[in-house]
Short mmCIF file of C-alpha atoms in Angstrom, two decimals:
data_model
loop_
_atom_site.label_atom_id
_atom_site.label_comp_id
_atom_site.label_asym_id
_atom_site.label_seq_id
_atom_site.Cartn_x
_atom_site.Cartn_y
_atom_site.Cartn_z
CA UNK A 1 0.18 -0.07 -0.04
CA UNK A 2 1.30 3.72 -0.65
CA UNK A 3 -0.05 6.75 0.80
CA UNK A 4 -1.11 9.83 -1.47
CA UNK A 5 -2.19 13.18 -0.54
CA UNK A 6 -5.22 14.77 -2.61
CA UNK A 7 -4.88 18.52 -2.20
CA UNK A 8 -7.73 20.55 -2.83
CA UNK A 9 -6.74 24.27 -4.26
CA UNK A 10 -8.84 27.41 -4.03
CA UNK A 11 -6.53 28.54 -6.41
CA UNK A 12 -3.19 27.99 -7.92
CA UNK A 13 -4.22 25.42 -9.97
CA UNK A 14 -5.66 25.19 -13.48
CA UNK A 15 -9.01 26.43 -13.36
CA UNK A 16 -11.59 23.70 -13.00
CA UNK A 17 -14.34 23.34 -15.79
CA UNK A 18 -17.35 24.06 -13.45
CA UNK A 19 -15.16 27.44 -12.25
CA UNK A 20 -17.86 29.21 -10.28
CA UNK A 21 -16.37 30.21 -7.02
CA UNK A 22 -18.24 28.57 -4.05
CA UNK A 23 -19.09 31.66 -2.27
CA UNK A 24 -21.51 31.97 -5.54
CA UNK A 25 -23.34 28.77 -5.15
CA UNK A 26 -26.34 28.25 -3.31
CA UNK A 27 -26.70 27.04 0.22
CA UNK A 28 -28.07 23.48 -1.54
CA UNK A 29 -25.23 23.49 -3.81
CA UNK A 30 -22.84 23.64 -0.99
CA UNK A 31 -24.64 20.85 0.60
CA UNK A 32 -24.62 18.76 -2.14
CA UNK A 33 -21.09 19.11 -2.80
CA UNK A 34 -19.95 18.70 0.94
CA UNK A 35 -22.51 15.25 1.06
CA UNK A 36 -20.37 14.04 -2.11
CA UNK A 37 -17.33 14.41 -0.33
CA UNK A 38 -18.66 12.50 3.05
CA UNK A 39 -19.88 9.88 0.64
CA UNK A 40 -16.70 9.50 -1.27
CA UNK A 41 -14.71 9.09 2.17
CA UNK A 42 -17.16 6.69 3.48
CA UNK A 43 -16.46 4.23 0.45
CA UNK A 44 -12.77 4.40 0.91
CA UNK A 45 -13.20 3.96 4.58
CA UNK A 46 -15.18 0.76 3.81
CA UNK A 47 -12.44 -0.45 1.15
CA UNK A 48 -9.72 0.56 3.72
CA UNK A 49 -8.24 3.14 1.29
CA UNK A 50 -9.10 6.33 3.31
CA UNK A 51 -6.75 7.74 6.22
CA UNK A 52 -7.87 10.80 6.54
CA UNK A 53 -9.18 14.40 5.33
CA UNK A 54 -9.90 17.77 6.32
CA UNK A 55 -11.37 20.99 4.90
CA UNK A 56 -9.35 24.03 6.08
CA UNK A 57 -10.62 27.09 7.62
CA UNK A 58 -9.65 30.58 5.51
CA UNK A 59 -7.76 32.12 8.06
CA UNK A 60 -4.20 31.00 9.29
CA UNK A 61 -0.57 32.73 9.47
CA UNK A 62 3.13 32.01 9.24
CA UNK A 63 5.42 31.36 12.19
CA UNK A 64 9.18 31.03 12.14
CA UNK A 65 11.66 30.19 14.95
CA UNK A 66 13.45 33.42 15.38
CA UNK A 67 16.24 32.22 17.98
CA UNK A 68 16.69 31.20 21.69
CA UNK A 69 14.80 33.23 24.11
CA UNK A 70 12.76 35.25 20.93
CA UNK A 71 9.16 35.44 20.06
CA UNK A 72 8.12 33.65 16.86
CA UNK A 73 8.40 35.87 13.58
CA UNK A 74 4.67 35.67 12.13
CA UNK A 75 4.65 38.08 9.65
CA UNK A 76 6.52 38.57 6.05
CA UNK A 77 6.30 38.62 2.18
CA UNK A 78 4.96 34.83 1.97
CA UNK A 79 2.59 32.89 -0.38
CA UNK A 80 -0.55 32.74 1.32
CA UNK A 81 -1.79 28.96 1.45
CA UNK A 82 -4.86 30.02 2.97
CA UNK A 83 -5.49 31.53 0.14
CA UNK A 84 -4.63 28.47 -1.96
CA UNK A 85 -5.66 25.55 -0.14
CA UNK A 86 -9.24 24.27 0.50
CA UNK A 87 -8.46 20.88 1.92
CA UNK A 88 -6.66 17.36 1.74
CA UNK A 89 -7.45 13.71 2.04
CA UNK A 90 -4.97 11.27 2.28
CA UNK A 91 -5.43 7.85 0.86
CA UNK A 92 -3.89 4.59 1.13
CA UNK A 93 -4.07 2.33 -2.15
CA UNK A 94 -2.44 -0.45 -3.93
CA UNK A 95 -1.10 1.55 -6.88
CA UNK A 96 -0.50 4.92 -8.48
CA UNK A 97 -3.07 3.86 -10.87
CA UNK A 98 -5.46 3.57 -8.42
CA UNK A 99 -4.71 7.08 -6.67
CA UNK A 100 -5.38 8.61 -10.01
CA UNK A 101 -8.52 6.91 -10.29
CA UNK A 102 -9.52 8.08 -7.14
CA UNK A 103 -8.40 11.61 -7.40
CA UNK A 104 -10.40 11.73 -11.15
CA UNK A 105 -13.59 10.45 -8.54
CA UNK A 106 -13.16 13.17 -6.19
CA UNK A 107 -12.49 16.08 -9.13
CA UNK A 108 -16.13 15.08 -10.21
CA UNK A 109 -17.75 16.55 -7.18
CA UNK A 110 -20.71 18.69 -7.82
CA UNK A 111 -20.59 22.32 -8.02
CA UNK A 112 -22.44 25.13 -9.44
CA UNK A 113 -26.00 24.01 -11.02
CA UNK A 114 -25.10 20.46 -9.32
CA UNK A 115 -22.81 19.77 -12.38
CA UNK A 116 -19.42 18.09 -11.72
CA UNK A 117 -16.47 20.75 -10.91
CA UNK A 118 -13.87 18.60 -12.66
CA UNK A 119 -11.38 20.58 -10.55
CA UNK A 120 -7.68 19.89 -10.62
CA UNK A 121 -6.52 18.02 -7.47
CA UNK A 122 -2.89 17.78 -6.65
CA UNK A 123 -1.59 14.22 -6.25
CA UNK A 124 1.39 13.87 -4.18
CA UNK A 125 2.84 10.41 -2.67
CA UNK A 126 4.29 10.08 0.41
CA UNK A 127 7.95 9.85 0.96
CA UNK A 128 7.99 6.23 1.57
CA UNK A 129 11.35 6.06 3.57
CA UNK A 130 14.05 8.71 4.40
CA UNK A 131 17.46 8.04 2.91
CA UNK A 132 20.11 6.81 5.11
CA UNK A 133 23.88 7.19 5.36
CA UNK A 134 24.19 3.77 4.30
CA UNK A 135 22.28 4.22 1.00
CA UNK A 136 24.03 4.55 -2.10
CA UNK A 137 22.28 7.80 -2.97
CA UNK A 138 25.37 9.50 -4.49
CA UNK A 139 26.37 6.66 -6.77
CA UNK A 140 28.90 8.04 -9.49
CA UNK A 141 29.81 11.21 -7.65
#
C-alpha cells in the first residue's frame, strides 16, 4: 500500500471546468458538494483506502522560529496557502493508478448547478522512507 495526498486548491491550480466560486453557490449546491465528499470518504473507509481528510478554514498565519528566547516571527512576504489550499485527503492504495483513479473521481464533486466541478487536484505520494547514510544515493559522484 502507498499513501497519497489529494490536495484541493482554492486557486493556484488550473481553473476547473465548472469555474463558479463556492461563495456564489446556493446553500443546496454547497450541501450537495459536502455530501459528495462525505460519501466518497465513507466508501473509501469501507474499502480500507481512506486515511484522513479535512477541509481547512480560510484563516491562518506563517510562524517561524527566530532564535532562543525570542518570540516567533509571524509576518513576512509569504505566499498565503490559506488562499490556495481548500482541504486535503490522505488515501492508502495499492497502486499509483488507483490513486489517479480516485483523484479523478473526487474531481467530479458537484458544484454550481449540480454539475461536476472537474477541479484539478494535486496528487502527491508520501515519501516512503528517508534516505540513510548507508544508502547509495550518490552513486557515481
